[in-house]
C-alpha positions as a Markdown table, in Angstrom:
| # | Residue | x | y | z |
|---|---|---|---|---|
| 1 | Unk | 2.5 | -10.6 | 26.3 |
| 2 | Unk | 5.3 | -11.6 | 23.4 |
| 3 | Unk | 4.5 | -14.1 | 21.3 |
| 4 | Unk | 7.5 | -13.6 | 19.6 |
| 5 | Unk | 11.0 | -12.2 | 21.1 |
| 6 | Unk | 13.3 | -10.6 | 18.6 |
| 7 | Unk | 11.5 | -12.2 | 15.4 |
| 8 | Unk | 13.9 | -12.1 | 11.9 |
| 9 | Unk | 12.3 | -14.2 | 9.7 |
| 10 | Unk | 12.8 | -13.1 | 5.9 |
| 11 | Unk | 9.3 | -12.7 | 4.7 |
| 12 | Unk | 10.7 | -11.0 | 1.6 |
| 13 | Unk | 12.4 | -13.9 | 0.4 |
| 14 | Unk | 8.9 | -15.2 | 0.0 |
| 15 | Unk | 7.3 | -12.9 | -1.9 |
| 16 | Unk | 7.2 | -13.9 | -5.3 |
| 17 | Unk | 5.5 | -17.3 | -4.0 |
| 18 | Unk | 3.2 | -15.5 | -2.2 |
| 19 | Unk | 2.5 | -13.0 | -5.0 |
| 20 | Unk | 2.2 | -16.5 | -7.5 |
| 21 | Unk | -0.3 | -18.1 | -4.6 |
| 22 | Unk | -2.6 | -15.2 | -4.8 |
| 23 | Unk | -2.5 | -14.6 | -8.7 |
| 24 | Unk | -3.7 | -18.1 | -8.5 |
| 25 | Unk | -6.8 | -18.2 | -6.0 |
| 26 | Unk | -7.7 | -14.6 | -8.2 |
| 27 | Unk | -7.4 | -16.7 | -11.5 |
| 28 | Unk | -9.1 | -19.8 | -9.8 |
| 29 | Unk | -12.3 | -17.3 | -8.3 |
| 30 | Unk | -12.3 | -15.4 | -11.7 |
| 31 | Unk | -12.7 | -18.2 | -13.5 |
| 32 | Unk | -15.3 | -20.4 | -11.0 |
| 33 | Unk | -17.4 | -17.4 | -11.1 |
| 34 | Unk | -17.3 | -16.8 | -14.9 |
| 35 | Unk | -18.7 | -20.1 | -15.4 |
| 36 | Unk | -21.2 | -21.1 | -12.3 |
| 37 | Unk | -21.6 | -16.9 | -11.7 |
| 38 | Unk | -21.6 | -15.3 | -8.6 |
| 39 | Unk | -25.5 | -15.2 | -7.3 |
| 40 | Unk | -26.7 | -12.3 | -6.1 |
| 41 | Unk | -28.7 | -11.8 | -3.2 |
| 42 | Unk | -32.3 | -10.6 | -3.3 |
| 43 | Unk | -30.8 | -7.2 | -2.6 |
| 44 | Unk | -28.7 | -6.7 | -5.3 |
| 45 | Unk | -31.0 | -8.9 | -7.8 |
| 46 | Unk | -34.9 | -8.4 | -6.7 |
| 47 | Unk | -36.9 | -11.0 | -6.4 |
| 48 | Unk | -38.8 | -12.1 | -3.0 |
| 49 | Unk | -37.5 | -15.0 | -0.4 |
| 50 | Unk | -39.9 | -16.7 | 1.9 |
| 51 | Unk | -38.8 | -19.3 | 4.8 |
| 52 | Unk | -41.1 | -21.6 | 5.8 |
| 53 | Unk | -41.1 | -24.3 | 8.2 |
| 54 | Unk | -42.4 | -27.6 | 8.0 |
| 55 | Unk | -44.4 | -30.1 | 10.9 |
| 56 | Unk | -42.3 | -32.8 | 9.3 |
| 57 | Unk | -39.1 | -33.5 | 7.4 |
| 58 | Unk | -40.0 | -32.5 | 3.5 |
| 59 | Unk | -37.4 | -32.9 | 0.4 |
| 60 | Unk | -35.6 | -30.3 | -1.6 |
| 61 | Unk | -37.3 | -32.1 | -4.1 |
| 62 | Unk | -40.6 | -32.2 | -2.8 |
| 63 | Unk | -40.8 | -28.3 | -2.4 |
| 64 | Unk | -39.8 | -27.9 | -5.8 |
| 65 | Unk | -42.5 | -29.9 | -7.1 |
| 66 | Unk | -44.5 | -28.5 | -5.3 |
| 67 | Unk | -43.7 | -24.9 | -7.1 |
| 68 | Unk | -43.4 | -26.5 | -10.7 |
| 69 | Unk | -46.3 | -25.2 | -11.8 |
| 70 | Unk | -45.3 | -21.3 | -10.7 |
| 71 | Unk | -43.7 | -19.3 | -13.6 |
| 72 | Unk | -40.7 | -18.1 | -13.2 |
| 73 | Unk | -36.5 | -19.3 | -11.9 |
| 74 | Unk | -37.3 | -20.9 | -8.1 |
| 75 | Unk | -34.3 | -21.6 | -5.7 |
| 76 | Unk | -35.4 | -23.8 | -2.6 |
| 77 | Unk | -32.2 | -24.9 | -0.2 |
| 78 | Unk | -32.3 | -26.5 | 2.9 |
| 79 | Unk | -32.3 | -23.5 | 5.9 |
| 80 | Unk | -31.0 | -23.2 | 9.4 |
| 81 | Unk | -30.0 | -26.5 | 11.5 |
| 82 | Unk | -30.3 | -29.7 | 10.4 |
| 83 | Unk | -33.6 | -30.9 | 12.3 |
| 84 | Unk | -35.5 | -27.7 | 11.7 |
| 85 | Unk | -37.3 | -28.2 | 8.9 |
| 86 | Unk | -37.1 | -25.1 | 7.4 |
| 87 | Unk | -36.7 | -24.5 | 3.5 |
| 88 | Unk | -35.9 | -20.9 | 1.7 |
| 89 | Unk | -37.9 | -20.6 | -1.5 |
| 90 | Unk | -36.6 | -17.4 | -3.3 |
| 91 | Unk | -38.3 | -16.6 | -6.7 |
| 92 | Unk | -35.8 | -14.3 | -8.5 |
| 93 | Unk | -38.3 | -13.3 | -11.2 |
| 94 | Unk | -41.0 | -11.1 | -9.7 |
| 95 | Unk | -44.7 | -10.5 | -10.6 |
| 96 | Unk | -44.4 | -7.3 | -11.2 |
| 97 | Unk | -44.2 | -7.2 | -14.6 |
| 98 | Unk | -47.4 | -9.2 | -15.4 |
| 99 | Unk | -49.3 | -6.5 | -13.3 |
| 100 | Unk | -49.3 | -8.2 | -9.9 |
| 101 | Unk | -48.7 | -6.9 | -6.6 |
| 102 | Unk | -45.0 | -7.6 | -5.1 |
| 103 | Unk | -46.8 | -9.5 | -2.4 |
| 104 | Unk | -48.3 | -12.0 | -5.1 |
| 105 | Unk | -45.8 | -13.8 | -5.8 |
| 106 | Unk | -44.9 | -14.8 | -2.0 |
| 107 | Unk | -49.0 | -15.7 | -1.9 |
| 108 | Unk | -48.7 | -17.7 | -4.7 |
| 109 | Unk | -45.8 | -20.1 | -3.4 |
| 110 | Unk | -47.9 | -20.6 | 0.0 |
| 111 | Unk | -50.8 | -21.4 | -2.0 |
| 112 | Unk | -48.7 | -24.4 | -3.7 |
| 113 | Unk | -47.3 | -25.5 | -1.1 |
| 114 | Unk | -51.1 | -25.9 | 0.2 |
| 115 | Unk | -52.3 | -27.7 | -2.9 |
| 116 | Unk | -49.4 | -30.0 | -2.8 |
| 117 | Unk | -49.9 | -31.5 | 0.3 |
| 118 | Unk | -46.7 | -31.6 | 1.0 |
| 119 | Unk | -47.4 | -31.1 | 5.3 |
| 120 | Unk | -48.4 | -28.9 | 7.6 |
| 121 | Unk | -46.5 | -25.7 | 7.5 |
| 122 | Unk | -45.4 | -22.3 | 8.8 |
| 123 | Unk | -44.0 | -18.8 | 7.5 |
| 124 | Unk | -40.9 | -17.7 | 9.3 |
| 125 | Unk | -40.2 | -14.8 | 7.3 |
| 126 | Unk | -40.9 | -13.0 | 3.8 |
| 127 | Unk | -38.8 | -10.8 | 2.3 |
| 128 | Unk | -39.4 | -8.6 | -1.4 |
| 129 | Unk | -37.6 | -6.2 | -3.1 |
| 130 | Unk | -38.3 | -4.8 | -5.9 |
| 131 | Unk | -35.9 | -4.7 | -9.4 |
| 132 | Unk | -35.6 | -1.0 | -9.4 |
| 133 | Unk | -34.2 | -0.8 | -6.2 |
| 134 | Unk | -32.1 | -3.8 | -6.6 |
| 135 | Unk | -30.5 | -1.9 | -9.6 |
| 136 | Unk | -29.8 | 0.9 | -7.6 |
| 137 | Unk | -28.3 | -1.1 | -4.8 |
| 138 | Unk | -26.0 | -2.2 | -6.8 |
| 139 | Unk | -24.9 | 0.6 | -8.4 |
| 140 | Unk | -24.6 | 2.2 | -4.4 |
| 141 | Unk | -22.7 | -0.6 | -3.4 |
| 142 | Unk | -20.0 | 0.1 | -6.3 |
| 143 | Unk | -19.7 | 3.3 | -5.8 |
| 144 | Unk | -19.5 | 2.9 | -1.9 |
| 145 | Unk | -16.5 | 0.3 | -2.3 |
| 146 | Unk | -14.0 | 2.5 | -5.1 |
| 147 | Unk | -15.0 | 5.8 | -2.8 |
| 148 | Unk | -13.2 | 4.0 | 0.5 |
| 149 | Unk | -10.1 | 2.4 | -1.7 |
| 150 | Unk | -9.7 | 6.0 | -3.3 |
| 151 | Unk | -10.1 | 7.6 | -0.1 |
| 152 | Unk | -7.9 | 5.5 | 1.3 |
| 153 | Unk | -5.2 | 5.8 | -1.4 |
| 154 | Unk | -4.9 | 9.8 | -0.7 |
| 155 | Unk | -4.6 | 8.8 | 2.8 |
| 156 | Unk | -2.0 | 6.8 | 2.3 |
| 157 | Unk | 0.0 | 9.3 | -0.2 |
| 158 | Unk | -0.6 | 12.1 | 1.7 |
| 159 | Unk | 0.1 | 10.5 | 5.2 |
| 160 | Unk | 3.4 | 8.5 | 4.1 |
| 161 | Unk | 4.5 | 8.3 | 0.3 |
| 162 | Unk | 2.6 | 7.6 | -3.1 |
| 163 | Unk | 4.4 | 4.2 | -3.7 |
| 164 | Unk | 3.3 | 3.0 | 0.1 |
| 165 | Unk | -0.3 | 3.9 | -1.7 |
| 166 | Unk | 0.3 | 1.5 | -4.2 |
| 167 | Unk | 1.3 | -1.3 | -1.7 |
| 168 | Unk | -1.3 | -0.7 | 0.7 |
| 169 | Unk | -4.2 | -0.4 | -2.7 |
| 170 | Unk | -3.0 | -3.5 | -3.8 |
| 171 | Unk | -3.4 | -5.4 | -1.0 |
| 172 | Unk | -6.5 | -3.7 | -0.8 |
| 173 | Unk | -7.9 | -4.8 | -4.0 |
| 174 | Unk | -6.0 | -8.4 | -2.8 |
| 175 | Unk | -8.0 | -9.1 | -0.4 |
| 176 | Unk | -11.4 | -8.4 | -2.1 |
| 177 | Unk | -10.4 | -10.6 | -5.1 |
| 178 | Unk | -9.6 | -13.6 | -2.9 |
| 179 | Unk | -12.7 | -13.0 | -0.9 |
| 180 | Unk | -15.2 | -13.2 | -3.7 |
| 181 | Unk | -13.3 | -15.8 | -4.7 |
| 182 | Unk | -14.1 | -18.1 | -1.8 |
| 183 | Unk | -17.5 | -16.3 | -1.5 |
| 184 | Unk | -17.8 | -18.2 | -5.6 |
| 185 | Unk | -15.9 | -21.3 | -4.2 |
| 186 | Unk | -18.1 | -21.9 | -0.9 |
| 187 | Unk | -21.4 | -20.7 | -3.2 |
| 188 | Unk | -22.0 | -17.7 | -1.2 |
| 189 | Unk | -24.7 | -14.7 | -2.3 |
| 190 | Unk | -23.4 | -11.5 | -2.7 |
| 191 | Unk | -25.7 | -9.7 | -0.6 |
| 192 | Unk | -25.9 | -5.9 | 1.4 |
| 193 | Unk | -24.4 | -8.0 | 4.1 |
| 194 | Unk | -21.6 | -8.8 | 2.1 |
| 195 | Unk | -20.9 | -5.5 | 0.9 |
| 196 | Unk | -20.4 | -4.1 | 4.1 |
| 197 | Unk | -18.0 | -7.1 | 5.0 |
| 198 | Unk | -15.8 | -6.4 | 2.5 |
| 199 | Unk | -16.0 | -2.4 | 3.3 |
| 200 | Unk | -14.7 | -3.8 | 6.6 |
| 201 | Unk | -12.2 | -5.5 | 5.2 |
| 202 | Unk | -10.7 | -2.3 | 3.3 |
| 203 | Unk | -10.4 | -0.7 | 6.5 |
| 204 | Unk | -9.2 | -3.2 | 8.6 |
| 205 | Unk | -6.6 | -4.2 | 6.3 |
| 206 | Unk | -5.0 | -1.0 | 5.7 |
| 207 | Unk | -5.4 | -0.5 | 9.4 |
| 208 | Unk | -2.8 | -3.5 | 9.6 |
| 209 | Unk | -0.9 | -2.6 | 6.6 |
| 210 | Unk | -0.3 | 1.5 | 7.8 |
| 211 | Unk | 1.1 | 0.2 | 11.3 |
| 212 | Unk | 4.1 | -1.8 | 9.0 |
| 213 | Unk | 4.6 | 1.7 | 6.6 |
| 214 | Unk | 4.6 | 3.7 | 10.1 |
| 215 | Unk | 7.4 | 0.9 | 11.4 |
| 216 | Unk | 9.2 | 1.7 | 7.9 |
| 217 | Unk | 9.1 | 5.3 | 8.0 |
| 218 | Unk | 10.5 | 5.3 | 11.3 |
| 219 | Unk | 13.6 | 2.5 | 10.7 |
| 220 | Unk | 14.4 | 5.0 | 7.4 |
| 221 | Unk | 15.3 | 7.9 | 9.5 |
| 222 | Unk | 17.6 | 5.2 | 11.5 |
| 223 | Unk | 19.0 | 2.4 | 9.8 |
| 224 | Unk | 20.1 | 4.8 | 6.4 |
| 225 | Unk | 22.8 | 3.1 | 5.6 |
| 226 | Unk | 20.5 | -0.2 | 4.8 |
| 227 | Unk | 18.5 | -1.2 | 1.3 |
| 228 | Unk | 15.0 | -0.4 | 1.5 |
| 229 | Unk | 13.7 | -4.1 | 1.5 |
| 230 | Unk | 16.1 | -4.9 | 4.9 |
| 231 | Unk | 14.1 | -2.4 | 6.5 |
| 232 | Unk | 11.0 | -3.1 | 5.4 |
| 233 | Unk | 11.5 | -6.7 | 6.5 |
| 234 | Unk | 13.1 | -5.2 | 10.0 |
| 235 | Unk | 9.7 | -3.4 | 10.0 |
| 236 | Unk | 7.2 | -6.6 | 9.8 |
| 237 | Unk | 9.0 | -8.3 | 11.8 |
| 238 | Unk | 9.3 | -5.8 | 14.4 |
| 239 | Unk | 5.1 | -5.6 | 14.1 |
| 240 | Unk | 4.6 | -8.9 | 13.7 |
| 241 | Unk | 3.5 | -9.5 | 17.2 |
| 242 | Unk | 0.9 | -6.7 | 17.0 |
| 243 | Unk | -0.6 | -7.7 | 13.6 |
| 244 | Unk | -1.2 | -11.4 | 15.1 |
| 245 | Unk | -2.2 | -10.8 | 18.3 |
| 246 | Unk | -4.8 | -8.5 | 16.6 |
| 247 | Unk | -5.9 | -10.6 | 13.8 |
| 248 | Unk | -6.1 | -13.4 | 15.9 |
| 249 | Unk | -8.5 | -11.9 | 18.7 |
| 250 | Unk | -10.6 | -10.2 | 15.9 |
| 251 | Unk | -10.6 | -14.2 | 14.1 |
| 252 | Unk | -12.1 | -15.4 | 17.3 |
| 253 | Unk | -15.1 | -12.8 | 17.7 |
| 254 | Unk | -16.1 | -13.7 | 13.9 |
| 255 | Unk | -16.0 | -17.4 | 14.4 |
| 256 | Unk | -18.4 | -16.5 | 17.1 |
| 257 | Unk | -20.8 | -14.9 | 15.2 |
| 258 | Unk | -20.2 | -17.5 | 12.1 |
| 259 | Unk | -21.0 | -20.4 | 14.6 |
| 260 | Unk | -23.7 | -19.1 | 16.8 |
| 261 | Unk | -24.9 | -15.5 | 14.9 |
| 262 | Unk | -27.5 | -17.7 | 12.4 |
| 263 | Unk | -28.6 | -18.1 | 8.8 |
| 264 | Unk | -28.9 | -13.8 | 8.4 |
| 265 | Unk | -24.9 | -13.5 | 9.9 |
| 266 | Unk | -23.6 | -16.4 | 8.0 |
| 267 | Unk | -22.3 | -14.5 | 4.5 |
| 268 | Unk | -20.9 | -11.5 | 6.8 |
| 269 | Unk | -19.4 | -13.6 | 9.0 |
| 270 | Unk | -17.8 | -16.0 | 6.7 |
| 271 | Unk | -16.7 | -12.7 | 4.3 |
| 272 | Unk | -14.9 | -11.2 | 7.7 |
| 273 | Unk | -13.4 | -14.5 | 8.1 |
| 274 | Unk | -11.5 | -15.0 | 4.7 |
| 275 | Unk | -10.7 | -11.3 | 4.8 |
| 276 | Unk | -9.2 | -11.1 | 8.3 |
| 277 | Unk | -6.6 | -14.4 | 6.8 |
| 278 | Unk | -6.1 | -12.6 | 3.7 |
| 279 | Unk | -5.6 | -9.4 | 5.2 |
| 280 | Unk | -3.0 | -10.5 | 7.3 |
| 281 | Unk | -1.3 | -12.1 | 4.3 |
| 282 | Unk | -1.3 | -9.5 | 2.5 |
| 283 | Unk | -0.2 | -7.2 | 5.5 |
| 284 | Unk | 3.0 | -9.1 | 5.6 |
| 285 | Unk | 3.3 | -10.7 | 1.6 |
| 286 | Unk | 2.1 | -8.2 | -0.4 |
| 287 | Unk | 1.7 | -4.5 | 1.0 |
| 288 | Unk | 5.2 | -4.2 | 1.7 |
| 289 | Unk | 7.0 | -5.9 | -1.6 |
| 290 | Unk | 4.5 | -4.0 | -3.9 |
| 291 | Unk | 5.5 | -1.0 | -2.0 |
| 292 | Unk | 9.2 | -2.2 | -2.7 |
């Protein structure tokens, strides 16, 4: 199957637009964030979340009510399908420090909710974690994403040449930067989930972008005579069939689990979404003319 037969489009003539596009979704994400922040998921942040489901429609509102009395920051959002009647309550702030159990505070909100009248009710699901290990969480989940773009860099220098390391690091970093952004623009948690999206991501854009440098490598040992951006614009075209063909099928299968994979896929499904897009961006805009 070709989708495309002898392609010669001049991506590089694009590239400072593309590189300007970027700058600006970073600078739009960094600055969305700094001001609303990007929340953290109960894994990263402690806290405890319960999901409950009501006989009857019940209000944001109501819920909240409902909890005013409870010390302590309280999120409550609408959960699942429309219809379903199910409300997440998350208390950030645990009890821990006032000497109570973990469990208490998760008691306490179904207690409320009792008091209040607010319907008939059921839990789906309670979830606590505890400060200390959200702490240390976060400091694994750090760690874990500089170890693969560092391990990847040697790769990379080692395998082809230290300015292809460059390219392929900043597409890299790239592609995390615009994710978060839209994970800040779409209000998105940064969760364990998330983390392991975007590790995804690493790998599965330098997968893309190392099939390009591999094209280039070989077109330098046989069009000599030509400047280095001609061939690495020979190169992505030459691949670009292979790069769409795989980000496409891969877009597909994340859709799939973005539609039908539920509330617990949603943030990892979304994150592989924006990153496959940017990743192939960044495959053919940036990878190559930062290698340049």
């Amino acid at each position: 199957m070709q989708l495309f037969r002898n392609p010669s489009y001049d991506f590089l003539r694009w590239r400072w637009p593309a590189l300007a596009l970027s700058l600006a979704i970073v600078v739009a994400g960094a600055v969305d964030i700094a001001r609303r922040g990007l929340p953290l998921g109960i894994d990263f942040s402690g806290g405890t979340v319960i999901v409950v489901r009501f006989e009857r429609p019940v209000s944001e509102e109501a819920v909240r009510r409902a909890l005013a009395g409870l010390p302590g920051e309280k999120v409550v959002q609408q959960y699942g399908r429309p219809g379903d009647n199910e409300v997440l309550i998350r208390l950030p702030e645990l009890v821990e420090e006032r000497g109570a159990s973990l469990e208490a505070g998760a008691q306490q909100v179904l207690e409320a909710l009792r008091r209040a009248g607010v319907g008939g009710f059921e839990l789906l699901s309670q979830e606590i974690v505890g400060p200390v290990i959200g702490r240390d969480l976060q400091l694994k989940g750090i760690y874990a994403t500089l170890a693969s773009i560092a391990g990847i860099a040697l790769y990379i220098a080692f395998r082809f040449r230290p300015s292809f390391a460059i390219g392929a690091i900043a597409a890299t970093l790239h592609d995390i930067l615009v994710t978060i952004a839209f994970l800040g623009f779409f209000g998105y948690e940064l969760s364990l989930n998330v983390v392991a999206a975007l590790l995804t991501i690493t790998g599965y854009s330098v997968n893309d972008t190392i099939v390009v440098f591999d094209r280039v490598r070989e077109n330098l040992r046989i069009l000599r005579r030509d400047a280095l951006d001609r061939v690495v614009n020979a190169s992505v075209n030459q691949t670009l069939g292979r790069t769409v063909i795989t980000a496409g099928t891969t877009f597909l299968a994340v859709l799939a689990l973005y539609v039908f994979g539920g509330e617990v896929l949603r943030g990892f499904a979304f994150t592989m979404l924006v990153g496959i897009v940017s990743g192939t961006y960044s495959t053919v805009f940036i990878a190559s003319a930062i290698a340049i």
